[in-house]
Tab-separated table of C-alpha atoms and ligand atoms in Angstrom:
chain	number	residue	atom	x	y	z
A	1	MET	CA	0.000	0.000	0.000
A	2	GLU	CA	1.342	3.415	-0.910
A	3	LYS	CA	1.895	5.522	2.190
A	4	PRO	CA	1.335	9.277	2.266
A	5	PHE	CA	4.220	11.302	0.942
A	6	ASP	CA	5.968	12.833	3.924
A	7	ILE	CA	8.331	15.321	2.366
A	8	GLN	CA	7.758	18.672	3.984
A	9	LEU	CA	8.459	21.779	2.018
A	10	GLU	CA	9.385	24.515	4.427
A	11	ARG	CA	10.492	27.417	2.320
A	12	LEU	CA	10.347	27.703	-1.407
A	13	THR	CA	13.202	29.859	-2.542
A	14	GLY	CA	12.827	29.103	-6.233
A	15	GLN	CA	10.166	30.597	-8.488
A	16	ALA	CA	7.872	28.645	-10.718
A	17	SER	CA	9.637	29.755	-13.878
A	18	TYR	CA	13.086	29.248	-12.407
A	19	SER	CA	14.729	26.471	-14.344
A	20	ARG	CA	18.171	26.077	-12.760
A	21	PRO	CA	18.584	24.601	-9.254
A	22	ALA	CA	18.923	27.522	-6.854
A	23	ALA	CA	21.263	25.926	-4.345
A	24	MET	CA	23.428	24.410	-7.055
A	25	ASN	CA	23.570	27.811	-8.683
A	26	LEU	CA	25.099	29.316	-5.567
A	27	ALA	CA	27.832	26.708	-5.234
A	28	SER	CA	31.086	27.514	-7.005
A	29	SER	CA	31.470	26.091	-10.490
A	30	GLN	CA	33.819	23.297	-9.342
A	31	GLU	CA	31.446	22.253	-6.558
A	32	ARG	CA	28.387	22.097	-8.772
A	33	GLY	CA	27.060	18.571	-9.056
A	34	THR	CA	29.506	17.130	-6.545
A	35	PHE	CA	28.831	15.249	-3.326
A	36	PHE	CA	30.777	14.217	-0.247
A	37	LEU	CA	29.452	11.326	1.839
A	38	GLU	CA	30.812	10.218	5.221
A	39	THR	CA	29.426	7.123	6.900
A	40	PHE	CA	29.271	6.172	10.570
A	41	GLY	CA	27.875	3.022	12.205
A	42	CYS	CA	27.245	-0.527	11.109
A	43	GLN	CA	27.595	-2.445	7.849
A	44	MET	CA	23.974	-1.725	7.013
A	45	ASN	CA	24.815	1.967	7.071
A	46	ASP	CA	27.895	1.330	4.933
A	47	HIS	CA	25.709	-0.445	2.437
A	48	ASP	CA	22.999	2.228	2.523
A	49	SER	CA	25.715	4.746	1.686
A	50	GLU	CA	26.726	2.632	-1.306
A	51	LYS	CA	23.128	2.847	-2.493
A	52	VAL	CA	22.852	6.589	-1.804
A	53	ALA	CA	26.098	7.161	-3.724
A	54	GLY	CA	24.706	5.060	-6.583
A	55	VAL	CA	21.511	7.111	-6.712
A	56	LEU	CA	23.495	10.369	-6.789
A	57	LEU	CA	25.949	9.157	-9.426
A	58	ALA	CA	22.996	8.130	-11.582
A	59	ARG	CA	21.676	11.686	-11.264
A	60	GLY	CA	24.923	13.005	-12.699
A	61	TYR	CA	26.674	13.893	-9.437
A	62	ARG	CA	30.394	13.252	-8.980
A	63	GLN	CA	31.786	12.028	-5.649
A	64	VAL	CA	34.595	14.083	-4.081
A	65	GLU	CA	36.961	13.368	-1.200
A	66	THR	CA	36.426	16.470	0.947
A	67	PRO	CA	33.398	18.464	2.105
A	68	GLU	CA	35.178	21.622	0.923
A	69	ALA	CA	35.095	20.409	-2.677
A	70	ALA	CA	31.435	19.349	-2.522
A	71	GLY	CA	28.159	21.102	-3.271
A	72	LEU	CA	26.173	18.404	-1.473
A	73	ILE	CA	27.561	17.196	1.868
A	74	LEU	CA	25.969	14.123	3.425
A	75	TYR	CA	26.552	12.403	6.746
A	76	ASN	CA	25.079	8.922	7.155
A	77	THR	CA	24.868	8.683	10.912
A	78	CYS	CA	24.666	6.219	13.816
A	79	SER	CA	22.982	6.678	17.174
A	80	ILE	CA	23.567	3.312	18.796
A	81	ARG	CA	25.562	4.907	21.646
A	82	GLU	CA	25.751	8.495	22.841
A	83	LYS	CA	29.364	8.803	21.640
A	84	ALA	CA	28.319	8.041	18.068
A	85	VAL	CA	25.787	10.891	18.188
A	86	GLN	CA	28.335	13.284	19.664
A	87	LYS	CA	30.661	12.521	16.771
A	88	VAL	CA	27.982	13.550	14.279
A	89	PHE	CA	27.146	16.798	16.045
A	90	SER	CA	30.815	17.626	16.329
A	91	ARG	CA	31.114	17.156	12.538
A	92	LEU	CA	28.067	19.348	11.986
A	93	GLY	CA	29.445	21.903	14.474
A	94	GLU	CA	32.435	22.470	12.203
A	95	TYR	CA	30.116	24.343	9.817
A	96	ARG	CA	29.492	27.031	12.430
A	97	THR	CA	32.622	28.732	11.189
A	98	LYS	CA	32.908	27.271	7.696
A	99	GLN	CA	31.660	28.840	4.491
A	100	VAL	CA	28.497	26.913	3.665
A	101	GLU	CA	26.598	29.303	1.458
A	102	GLY	CA	25.284	27.520	-1.574
A	103	LYS	CA	26.037	24.094	-0.209
A	104	ILE	CA	23.412	21.538	0.752
A	105	ILE	CA	24.175	19.739	4.013
A	106	GLY	CA	22.211	16.593	4.763
A	107	VAL	CA	21.951	14.237	7.726
A	108	LEU	CA	20.925	10.676	6.888
A	109	GLY	CA	20.581	7.513	8.941
A	110	CYS	CA	19.854	6.815	12.550
A	111	VAL	CA	20.578	10.240	14.083
A	112	ALA	CA	18.352	11.783	11.410
A	113	GLN	CA	15.532	9.441	12.339
A	114	GLN	CA	16.041	9.872	16.064
A	115	GLU	CA	16.504	13.637	16.256
A	116	GLY	CA	14.305	14.594	13.305
A	117	GLU	CA	13.664	18.292	12.864
A	118	ALA	CA	15.527	19.098	16.086
A	119	ILE	CA	18.653	18.820	13.917
A	120	PHE	CA	17.601	22.001	12.086
A	121	GLU	CA	17.586	23.810	15.434
A	122	ARG	CA	20.976	22.518	16.566
A	123	ALA	CA	22.554	22.955	13.152
A	124	PRO	CA	20.500	25.459	11.097
A	125	TRP	CA	22.839	25.022	8.125
A	126	VAL	CA	21.431	21.498	7.588
A	127	SER	CA	18.759	21.308	4.885
A	128	LEU	CA	18.058	17.584	4.519
A	129	VAL	CA	17.164	15.168	7.334
A	130	CYS	CA	16.268	11.666	6.214
A	131	GLY	CA	16.063	8.311	8.020
A	132	SER	CA	16.808	4.996	6.331
A	133	ALA	CA	13.177	3.917	6.026
A	134	SER	CA	12.605	6.890	3.675
A	135	TYR	CA	15.638	6.461	1.412
A	136	ARG	CA	13.613	5.252	-1.521
A	137	ARG	CA	12.321	8.847	-1.644
A	138	LEU	CA	15.811	10.356	-1.600
A	139	PRO	CA	15.936	11.124	-5.332
A	140	GLU	CA	12.732	13.149	-4.974
A	141	MET	CA	14.027	14.912	-1.881
A	142	ILE	CA	17.273	15.828	-3.588
A	143	ALA	CA	15.276	17.084	-6.568
A	144	GLN	CA	13.295	19.292	-4.160
A	145	LEU	CA	16.514	20.719	-2.784
A	146	GLU	CA	17.937	21.242	-6.239
A	147	THR	CA	14.918	23.265	-7.209
A	148	GLY	CA	15.497	25.529	-4.255
A	149	ASN	CA	13.565	24.133	-1.312
A	150	HIS	CA	15.304	25.134	1.840
A	151	ARG	CA	14.481	22.205	4.087
A	152	VAL	CA	13.309	18.691	3.332
A	153	THR	CA	12.667	15.803	5.724
A	154	GLY	CA	11.972	12.100	5.300
A	155	LEU	CA	11.190	10.683	8.712
A	156	ASP	CA	8.472	8.139	8.086
A	157	THR	CA	9.264	4.687	9.535
A	158	ASP	CA	5.780	3.342	8.979
A	159	THR	CA	6.610	1.829	5.647
A	160	ASP	CA	6.540	-1.727	4.372
A	161	GLU	CA	8.988	-0.952	1.580
A	162	THR	CA	12.664	-1.882	1.429
A	163	PHE	CA	15.289	0.403	-0.107
A	164	GLU	CA	16.264	-1.201	-3.377
A	165	THR	CA	18.014	0.447	-6.247
A	166	GLU	CA	19.551	-0.712	-9.492
A	167	MET	CA	22.329	1.808	-9.055
A	168	THR	CA	24.313	0.722	-5.970
A	169	ARG	CA	27.952	1.858	-6.173
A	170	ARG	CA	29.876	-0.710	-4.098
A	171	ASP	CA	33.123	0.276	-2.350
A	172	ASN	CA	34.705	-3.154	-2.165
A	173	PRO	CA	35.439	-4.772	-5.545
A	174	PHE	CA	35.377	-8.369	-4.250
A	175	ARG	CA	32.826	-8.576	-1.444
A	176	ALA	CA	29.335	-7.235	-1.951
A	177	TYR	CA	26.963	-6.283	0.827
A	178	LEU	CA	23.321	-7.061	0.256
A	179	THR	CA	20.598	-6.084	2.723
A	180	ILE	CA	17.966	-8.835	2.857
A	181	ILE	CA	15.967	-7.581	5.829
A	182	GLU	CA	15.604	-4.024	7.080
A	183	GLY	CA	14.471	-2.664	10.450
A	184	CYS	CA	13.946	-4.707	13.601
A	185	ASP	CA	10.865	-6.127	15.320
A	186	LYS	CA	12.636	-7.083	18.551
A	187	SER	CA	12.477	-4.737	21.492
A	188	CYS	CA	15.734	-5.009	23.398
A	189	SER	CA	15.346	-2.539	26.222
A	190	TYR	CA	18.642	-0.697	25.554
A	191	CYS	CA	18.404	-0.367	21.778
A	192	VAL	CA	17.395	2.472	19.448
A	193	VAL	CA	17.390	0.447	16.242
A	194	PRO	CA	13.652	-0.402	16.214
A	195	TYR	CA	12.999	3.370	16.427
A	196	THR	CA	15.683	4.471	13.996
A	197	ARG	CA	15.221	1.812	11.340
A	198	GLY	CA	11.547	1.041	11.718
A	199	PRO	CA	9.747	-2.301	11.600
A	200	GLU	CA	11.200	-5.436	10.053
A	201	ARG	CA	10.815	-5.695	6.251
A	202	SER	CA	12.212	-8.633	4.281
A	203	ARG	CA	13.149	-8.366	0.648
A	204	ALA	CA	11.678	-10.827	-1.877
A	205	SER	CA	13.859	-13.931	-2.307
A	206	ASP	CA	13.724	-13.825	-6.118
A	207	SER	CA	14.920	-10.222	-6.095
A	208	ILE	CA	17.783	-11.099	-3.704
A	209	LEU	CA	18.880	-14.039	-5.837
A	210	ARG	CA	18.636	-11.964	-9.019
A	211	GLU	CA	21.012	-9.456	-7.427
A	212	VAL	CA	23.393	-12.232	-6.312
A	213	ARG	CA	23.521	-13.467	-9.937
A	214	GLN	CA	24.190	-9.933	-11.184
A	215	LEU	CA	26.946	-9.512	-8.592
A	216	ALA	CA	28.586	-12.760	-9.623
A	217	GLU	CA	28.484	-11.622	-13.272
A	218	LEU	CA	30.171	-8.377	-12.231
A	219	GLY	CA	33.006	-10.382	-10.677
A	220	TYR	CA	32.077	-10.383	-6.983
A	221	SER	CA	32.889	-13.725	-5.406
A	222	GLU	CA	31.736	-13.035	-1.838
A	223	VAL	CA	28.289	-11.791	-0.863
A	224	GLN	CA	27.447	-10.720	2.645
A	225	LEU	CA	23.752	-10.857	3.478
A	226	LEU	CA	22.864	-8.137	5.966
A	227	GLY	CA	20.161	-7.471	8.499
A	228	GLN	CA	19.971	-6.408	12.152
A	229	THR	CA	18.375	-9.813	12.706
A	230	VAL	CA	19.344	-11.395	9.406
A	231	ASN	CA	18.100	-14.857	10.377
A	232	SER	CA	14.610	-13.526	11.130
A	233	TYR	CA	14.292	-13.240	7.335
A	234	ALA	CA	10.714	-13.935	6.220
A	235	ASP	CA	10.346	-14.208	2.452
A	236	PRO	CA	7.313	-12.078	1.444
A	237	THR	CA	6.784	-14.066	-1.790
A	238	PRO	CA	4.582	-17.187	-2.113
A	239	ARG	CA	7.811	-19.211	-2.322
A	240	LYS	CA	8.321	-18.530	1.434
A	241	MET	CA	11.994	-19.394	1.253
A	242	ARG	CA	13.547	-20.044	4.629
A	243	PHE	CA	16.725	-18.185	5.563
A	244	ALA	CA	18.800	-21.395	5.386
A	245	GLU	CA	17.379	-22.134	1.904
A	246	LEU	CA	18.284	-18.631	0.805
A	247	LEU	CA	21.875	-19.175	1.976
A	248	LEU	CA	22.038	-22.411	-0.018
A	249	ALA	CA	20.494	-20.848	-3.119
A	250	ALA	CA	22.928	-17.892	-2.986
A	251	ALA	CA	25.867	-20.298	-2.613
A	252	GLU	CA	24.777	-22.190	-5.718
A	253	VAL	CA	25.009	-19.131	-7.967
A	254	PRO	CA	27.915	-19.732	-10.399
A	255	GLY	CA	30.884	-17.508	-9.535
A	256	ILE	CA	29.976	-17.112	-5.864
A	257	ARG	CA	32.612	-18.621	-3.573
A	258	ARG	CA	31.544	-17.252	-0.203
A	259	VAL	CA	28.206	-16.399	1.361
A	260	ARG	CA	28.462	-14.536	4.660
A	261	PHE	CA	25.623	-13.285	6.849
A	262	THR	CA	25.290	-11.005	9.844
A	263	THR	CA	23.813	-10.383	12.466
A	264	SER	CA	22.027	-13.479	13.749
A	265	HIS	CA	19.610	-13.223	16.652
A	266	PRO	CA	19.920	-16.203	19.025
A	267	SER	CA	16.136	-16.676	19.365
A	268	ASP	CA	15.686	-17.136	15.612
A	269	PHE	CA	18.804	-19.249	15.131
A	270	THR	CA	17.605	-22.637	13.897
A	271	ALA	CA	19.268	-26.005	13.274
A	272	ASP	CA	18.751	-25.776	9.493
A	273	ILE	CA	21.231	-22.867	9.368
A	274	VAL	CA	23.921	-25.093	10.889
A	275	GLN	CA	22.938	-27.906	8.481
A	276	ALA	CA	23.263	-25.487	5.550
A	277	ILE	CA	26.768	-24.457	6.667
A	278	ASP	CA	27.679	-28.114	7.101
A	279	SER	CA	26.411	-29.165	3.695
A	280	GLN	CA	27.717	-26.237	1.630
A	281	PRO	CA	31.369	-25.159	2.097
A	282	LYS	CA	30.658	-21.887	0.256
A	283	ILE	CA	28.562	-20.736	3.223
A	284	CYS	CA	31.121	-19.155	5.555
A	285	ASP	CA	31.997	-21.063	8.718
A	286	HIS	CA	31.276	-18.068	10.916
A	287	VAL	CA	28.250	-17.101	13.009
A	288	HIS	CA	28.021	-13.735	14.767
A	289	LEU	CA	25.626	-14.449	17.629
A	290	PRO	CA	25.398	-11.523	20.066
A	291	ALA	CA	24.852	-12.703	23.640
A	292	GLN	CA	24.876	-9.210	25.256
A	293	SER	CA	25.208	-10.720	28.750
A	294	GLY	CA	25.850	-14.033	30.472
A	295	SER	CA	23.422	-13.307	33.309
A	296	GLY	CA	19.882	-14.637	32.987
A	297	LYS	CA	18.579	-11.758	35.086
A	298	VAL	CA	20.246	-9.121	32.911
A	299	LEU	CA	19.113	-10.885	29.721
A	300	ARG	CA	15.537	-10.744	31.021
A	301	GLU	CA	15.835	-7.052	31.778
A	302	MET	CA	17.399	-6.463	28.393
A	303	GLN	CA	14.318	-8.204	26.896
A	304	ARG	CA	16.604	-10.386	24.806
A	305	THR	CA	13.943	-13.164	24.604
A	306	TYR	CA	16.346	-16.013	25.531
A	307	THR	CA	17.906	-17.318	28.722
A	308	ARG	CA	21.582	-18.081	29.233
A	309	GLU	CA	20.714	-21.794	28.961
A	310	GLU	CA	18.830	-21.308	25.674
A	311	TYR	CA	21.734	-19.296	24.301
A	312	LEU	CA	24.150	-22.076	25.268
A	313	GLU	CA	21.907	-24.611	23.517
A	314	LYS	CA	22.351	-22.631	20.283
A	315	ILE	CA	26.108	-22.613	20.861
A	316	ALA	CA	26.051	-26.400	21.394
A	317	MET	CA	24.117	-26.758	18.131
A	318	ILE	CA	26.802	-24.771	16.269
A	319	ARG	CA	29.646	-26.619	17.991
A	320	GLY	CA	27.956	-29.889	17.015
A	321	ALA	CA	28.483	-29.187	13.306
A	322	ARG	CA	30.839	-31.418	11.339
A	323	ARG	CA	32.729	-28.327	10.134
A	324	PRO	CA	34.281	-26.160	12.846
A	325	ILE	CA	32.327	-22.879	12.858
A	326	ALA	CA	33.801	-19.649	14.287
A	327	ILE	CA	31.512	-17.906	16.757
A	328	THR	CA	31.735	-14.192	17.566
A	329	THR	CA	29.561	-12.045	19.797
A	330	ASP	CA	28.627	-8.629	21.195
A	331	ILE	CA	28.596	-7.926	24.944
A	332	ILE	CA	27.272	-4.897	26.840
A	333	VAL	CA	28.765	-4.242	30.295
A	334	GLY	CA	27.247	-2.020	32.958
A	335	PHE	CA	23.570	-2.452	32.040
A	336	PRO	CA	21.441	-0.839	34.815
A	337	GLY	CA	21.421	-3.098	37.868
A	338	GLU	CA	24.235	-5.375	36.608
A	339	THR	CA	25.852	-6.654	39.820
A	340	GLU	CA	29.374	-7.945	40.189
A	341	SER	CA	27.910	-11.455	40.195
A	342	ASP	CA	25.980	-10.763	36.940
A	343	PHE	CA	29.208	-9.545	35.393
A	344	GLU	CA	31.024	-12.668	36.558
A	345	GLN	CA	28.412	-14.728	34.749
A	346	THR	CA	29.336	-12.880	31.566
A	347	LEU	CA	32.988	-13.741	32.204
A	348	SER	CA	32.029	-17.377	32.723
A	349	LEU	CA	30.083	-17.318	29.437
A	350	LEU	CA	33.312	-16.302	27.714
A	351	ASP	CA	35.109	-19.244	29.346
A	352	GLU	CA	32.360	-21.601	28.316
A	353	VAL	CA	31.943	-20.493	24.694
A	354	ARG	CA	35.530	-19.408	23.952
A	355	TYR	CA	34.524	-16.934	21.266
A	356	ASP	CA	36.746	-16.345	18.268
A	357	SER	CA	36.169	-12.612	18.567
A	358	LEU	CA	34.051	-10.229	20.589
A	359	PHE	CA	32.810	-6.658	20.356
A	360	SER	CA	32.215	-5.128	23.763
A	361	PHE	CA	30.542	-1.910	24.787
A	362	LYS	CA	29.797	0.108	27.889
A	363	TYR	CA	26.039	0.485	28.250
A	364	SER	CA	24.920	3.859	26.953
A	365	PRO	CA	21.448	5.169	27.928
A	366	ARG	CA	19.433	5.935	24.792
A	367	PRO	CA	16.328	8.055	24.134
A	368	ASN	CA	12.950	6.261	23.798
A	369	THR	CA	14.291	2.973	25.170
A	370	ALA	CA	12.779	1.093	28.112
A	371	ALA	CA	16.131	0.806	29.902
A	372	LEU	CA	16.330	4.590	30.148
A	373	ARG	CA	13.836	4.465	33.009
A	374	MET	CA	15.589	1.680	34.895
A	375	ASN	CA	17.157	2.416	38.236
A	376	ASP	CA	20.574	1.602	39.536
A	377	PRO	CA	22.837	3.098	36.946
A	378	ILE	CA	26.421	1.828	37.046
A	379	PRO	CA	29.069	4.569	37.401
A	380	GLU	CA	31.130	5.191	34.241
A	381	GLU	CA	34.289	4.247	36.085
A	382	GLU	CA	32.904	0.850	37.026
A	383	LYS	CA	31.653	0.254	33.470
A	384	GLY	CA	35.184	1.041	32.288
A	385	ARG	CA	36.686	-1.421	34.751
A	386	ARG	CA	34.332	-4.215	33.703
A	387	LEU	CA	35.030	-3.521	30.044
A	388	ALA	CA	38.798	-3.760	30.628
A	389	VAL	CA	38.466	-7.025	32.589
A	390	LEU	CA	36.229	-8.506	29.883
A	391	GLN	CA	38.543	-7.453	27.080
A	392	GLU	CA	41.609	-8.840	28.841
A	393	LYS	CA	39.908	-12.203	29.308
A	394	GLN	CA	38.890	-12.295	25.662
A	395	ARG	CA	42.400	-11.346	24.599
A	396	GLU	CA	43.754	-14.407	26.377
A	397	ILE	CA	41.095	-16.658	24.828
A	398	GLN	CA	41.685	-15.305	21.325
A	399	THR	CA	45.457	-15.601	21.599
A	400	ALA	CA	45.151	-19.223	22.719
A	401	ARG	CA	42.628	-20.035	19.968
A	402	ASN	CA	44.682	-18.398	17.235
A	403	LEU	CA	47.872	-20.162	18.392
A	404	THR	CA	46.235	-23.529	17.757
A	405	LEU	CA	46.005	-22.598	14.063
A	406	ILE	CA	49.771	-22.394	13.590
A	407	GLY	CA	50.848	-24.976	11.050
A	408	GLU	CA	47.420	-25.109	9.356
A	409	THR	CA	46.740	-23.966	5.821
A	410	VAL	CA	43.844	-21.538	5.424
A	411	GLU	CA	42.127	-20.071	2.383
A	412	VAL	CA	42.320	-16.276	2.198
A	413	LEU	CA	40.363	-13.893	0.000
A	414	VAL	CA	43.098	-11.312	-0.589
A	415	SER	CA	41.724	-7.809	-0.030
A	416	GLY	CA	44.753	-5.729	0.948
A	417	LYS	CA	48.291	-5.076	-0.135
A	418	SER	CA	50.785	-3.560	2.285
A	419	ARG	CA	53.239	-0.843	1.326
A	420	ARG	CA	55.887	-3.255	2.558
A	421	GLU	CA	57.031	-5.494	-0.248
A	422	ASN	CA	55.513	-8.975	-0.540
A	423	GLN	CA	53.000	-8.320	2.268
A	424	TRP	CA	49.334	-9.076	1.678
A	425	SER	CA	46.242	-9.418	3.824
A	426	GLY	CA	42.783	-10.866	3.644
A	427	TYR	CA	40.070	-12.818	5.411
A	428	THR	CA	39.459	-16.484	5.958
A	429	SER	CA	35.975	-17.885	5.590
A	430	SER	CA	35.809	-17.844	9.407
A	431	HIS	CA	36.500	-14.080	9.205
A	432	ARG	CA	40.014	-14.140	10.630
A	433	VAL	CA	42.443	-11.549	9.337
A	434	VAL	CA	45.550	-13.116	7.817
A	435	ASN	CA	48.685	-11.059	7.061
A	436	PHE	CA	50.935	-13.102	4.825
A	437	THR	CA	53.936	-12.877	2.589
A	438	SER	CA	53.955	-13.788	-1.075
A	439	PRO	CA	56.339	-12.961	-3.904
A	440	ALA	CA	53.363	-12.880	-6.323
A	441	LYS	CA	52.923	-9.684	-8.369
A	442	GLU	CA	49.147	-9.404	-8.058
A	443	LEU	CA	46.839	-11.230	-5.688
A	444	LEU	CA	44.038	-8.754	-4.915
A	445	GLY	CA	40.638	-10.380	-5.258
A	446	THR	CA	42.042	-13.884	-5.559
A	447	TYR	CA	41.785	-16.819	-3.164
A	448	VAL	CA	45.117	-18.121	-1.941
A	449	GLN	CA	46.199	-20.847	0.435
A	450	ALA	CA	48.279	-19.442	3.295
A	451	ARG	CA	50.269	-21.485	5.787
A	452	VAL	CA	49.847	-20.052	9.281
A	453	THR	CA	53.240	-19.352	10.890
A	454	GLY	CA	52.254	-17.070	13.761
A	455	ALA	CA	49.310	-15.664	15.682
A	456	THR	CA	48.364	-12.486	17.542
A	457	PRO	CA	45.087	-11.975	19.450
A	458	ASN	CA	43.481	-10.313	16.429
A	459	SER	CA	45.136	-11.843	13.404
A	460	LEU	CA	47.122	-14.671	11.923
A	461	VAL	CA	50.510	-14.374	10.290
A	462	GLY	CA	51.359	-16.617	7.373
A	463	GLU	CA	53.042	-17.292	4.085
A	464	HIS	CA	51.666	-18.084	0.667
A	465	ALA	CA	51.559	-21.848	0.353
A	466	VAL	CA	52.308	-22.843	-3.220
B	1	LIG	N1	20.976	-6.417	15.844
B	1	LIG	C1	22.110	-6.813	16.524
B	1	LIG	C2	22.963	-5.679	17.047
B	1	LIG	C3	22.729	-4.293	16.708
B	1	LIG	S1	23.643	-3.006	17.421
B	1	LIG	C4	21.704	-7.719	17.663
B	1	LIG	O1	20.571	-7.908	17.920
B	1	LIG	O2	22.553	-8.220	18.334
B	1	LIG	C5	25.254	-3.644	17.668
B	1	LIG	C6	25.609	-3.828	19.104
B	1	LIG	O3	25.649	-2.587	19.786
B	1	LIG	C7	24.636	-4.652	19.914
B	1	LIG	O4	24.791	-6.017	19.711
B	1	LIG	C8	24.937	-4.236	21.317
B	1	LIG	O5	25.947	-5.034	21.872
B	1	LIG	C9	25.453	-2.817	21.155
B	1	LIG	N2	24.490	-1.832	21.675
B	1	LIG	C10	23.242	-1.604	21.239
B	1	LIG	N3	22.650	-0.653	22.009
B	1	LIG	C11	23.561	-0.290	22.946
B	1	LIG	C12	23.544	0.638	24.027
B	1	LIG	N4	22.476	1.364	24.311
B	1	LIG	N5	24.665	0.764	24.784
B	1	LIG	C13	25.764	0.011	24.513
B	1	LIG	N6	25.826	-0.866	23.507
B	1	LIG	C14	24.743	-1.026	22.731
B	2	LIG	FE1	18.610	-3.750	18.694
B	2	LIG	FE2	17.777	-5.983	19.785
B	2	LIG	FE3	16.942	-5.310	17.328
B	2	LIG	FE4	19.446	-6.072	17.723
B	2	LIG	S1	17.628	-7.343	18.022
B	2	LIG	S2	18.759	-4.323	16.545
B	2	LIG	S3	19.911	-5.248	19.733
B	2	LIG	S4	16.452	-4.259	19.235
B	3	LIG	FE1	24.091	2.603	14.306
B	3	LIG	FE2	21.825	2.671	13.073
B	3	LIG	FE3	23.564	0.769	12.534
B	3	LIG	S1	22.144	3.136	15.178
B	3	LIG	S2	24.588	0.508	14.465
B	3	LIG	S3	23.846	2.901	12.149
B	3	LIG	S4	21.372	0.586	12.612
């Protein structure tokens, strides 16, 4: 169903007969038709920016490296923690003293959705505020700005549409991101995402697979399926393809060598996903399964919808696979009311699971969330201490795990070349970074076998095995 158009026209500076874009007209001749785009936040934001760039390039814009050289300056923002928001406002604050006349400054993404029109008050030089659920209207909004409208907003999250475009301009030439599900229908009590990205919307399976085939034809060999809860994927077509079936179908596309997916929600993580990984080596042997806490009490208060025991059952299911599967996670420390004993349960979860990698965060109170009203805040200092203890434990676990790989041969998709001669880097299927030596002239984008000769907590060291 088509939803009402929510673009608001605040001030029309152009006249009906005016044919050239007013704002563009003011920008200097070099800046005309140019855009600068900086991205903060998660992979979904990175991928949205690739789509936004594609839409702009298709409209004849040229991308430039600095805001100074651009007529259209866009920030694709993140509001997951307070620090991320501060970073955006500090960027916007730079324009207090900069020459902005004639330039269009836009805020996209999660801060746009969260702060809405308040951004115009804090940074009056901003003229576009648009959240991710409204991106499919971006071309129209930009057209409005080009014809002289002073302020345009796209803040509707009540949409059942996904943002799809034929014009995505991907940054990485080997690995392609592909959003298969947008928004989030969970309601974790600390999290802004359901407010900033709107309700869950899954993309049609045939459209996803068509894009995977196109990507393979363009030379991409790895696709990474994205979603805040990627495994909650619910095919809206009559085919009703399950997530695991989609993984298998993507892996079967000729030319595709790796299918990655992130982020999985433990409650929706089913045995058929493990079976798919087991039966199809092209599906990466890596599951990112955020636990958030090891304490049942904290998990309940976080409204994570699983207990510690249920989470560990999912881990046992993954560990039961015939292929070893790397498991990584996210942990929040210092959630309101988290006692020392709750925190120790998180430490014991690390001992039990022995994650291959972990992202950890100090709890940050966020607007609109249920946890904002919870009592018993943990002092910043204590959150910092817990974070350091957690990270030290994980460092030990990772070092020990990586050391066991010495002597093995791993397959690396080469994605980086060091300035130092003969030094290359890339990722294994299990998402480990490998820095290795090779006398080869060109390896970028190829798959090589590397013999592991050393290990650090965060990467493997190796040499090209020929
Ligand atoms: N959809 C994913 C994660 C999305 S956000 C999931 O369900 O796991 C990425 C990570 O940021 C989360 O896993 C969580 O660990 C962290 N995070 C989210 N909100 C936070 C907050 N208010 N304070 C600190 N960390 C937070
Ligand atoms: Fe946030 Fe929870 Fe949704 Fe993840 S599942 S995006 S943590 S609300
Ligand atoms: Fe940040 Fe929004 Fe992603 S809040 S983590 S950019 S979904």
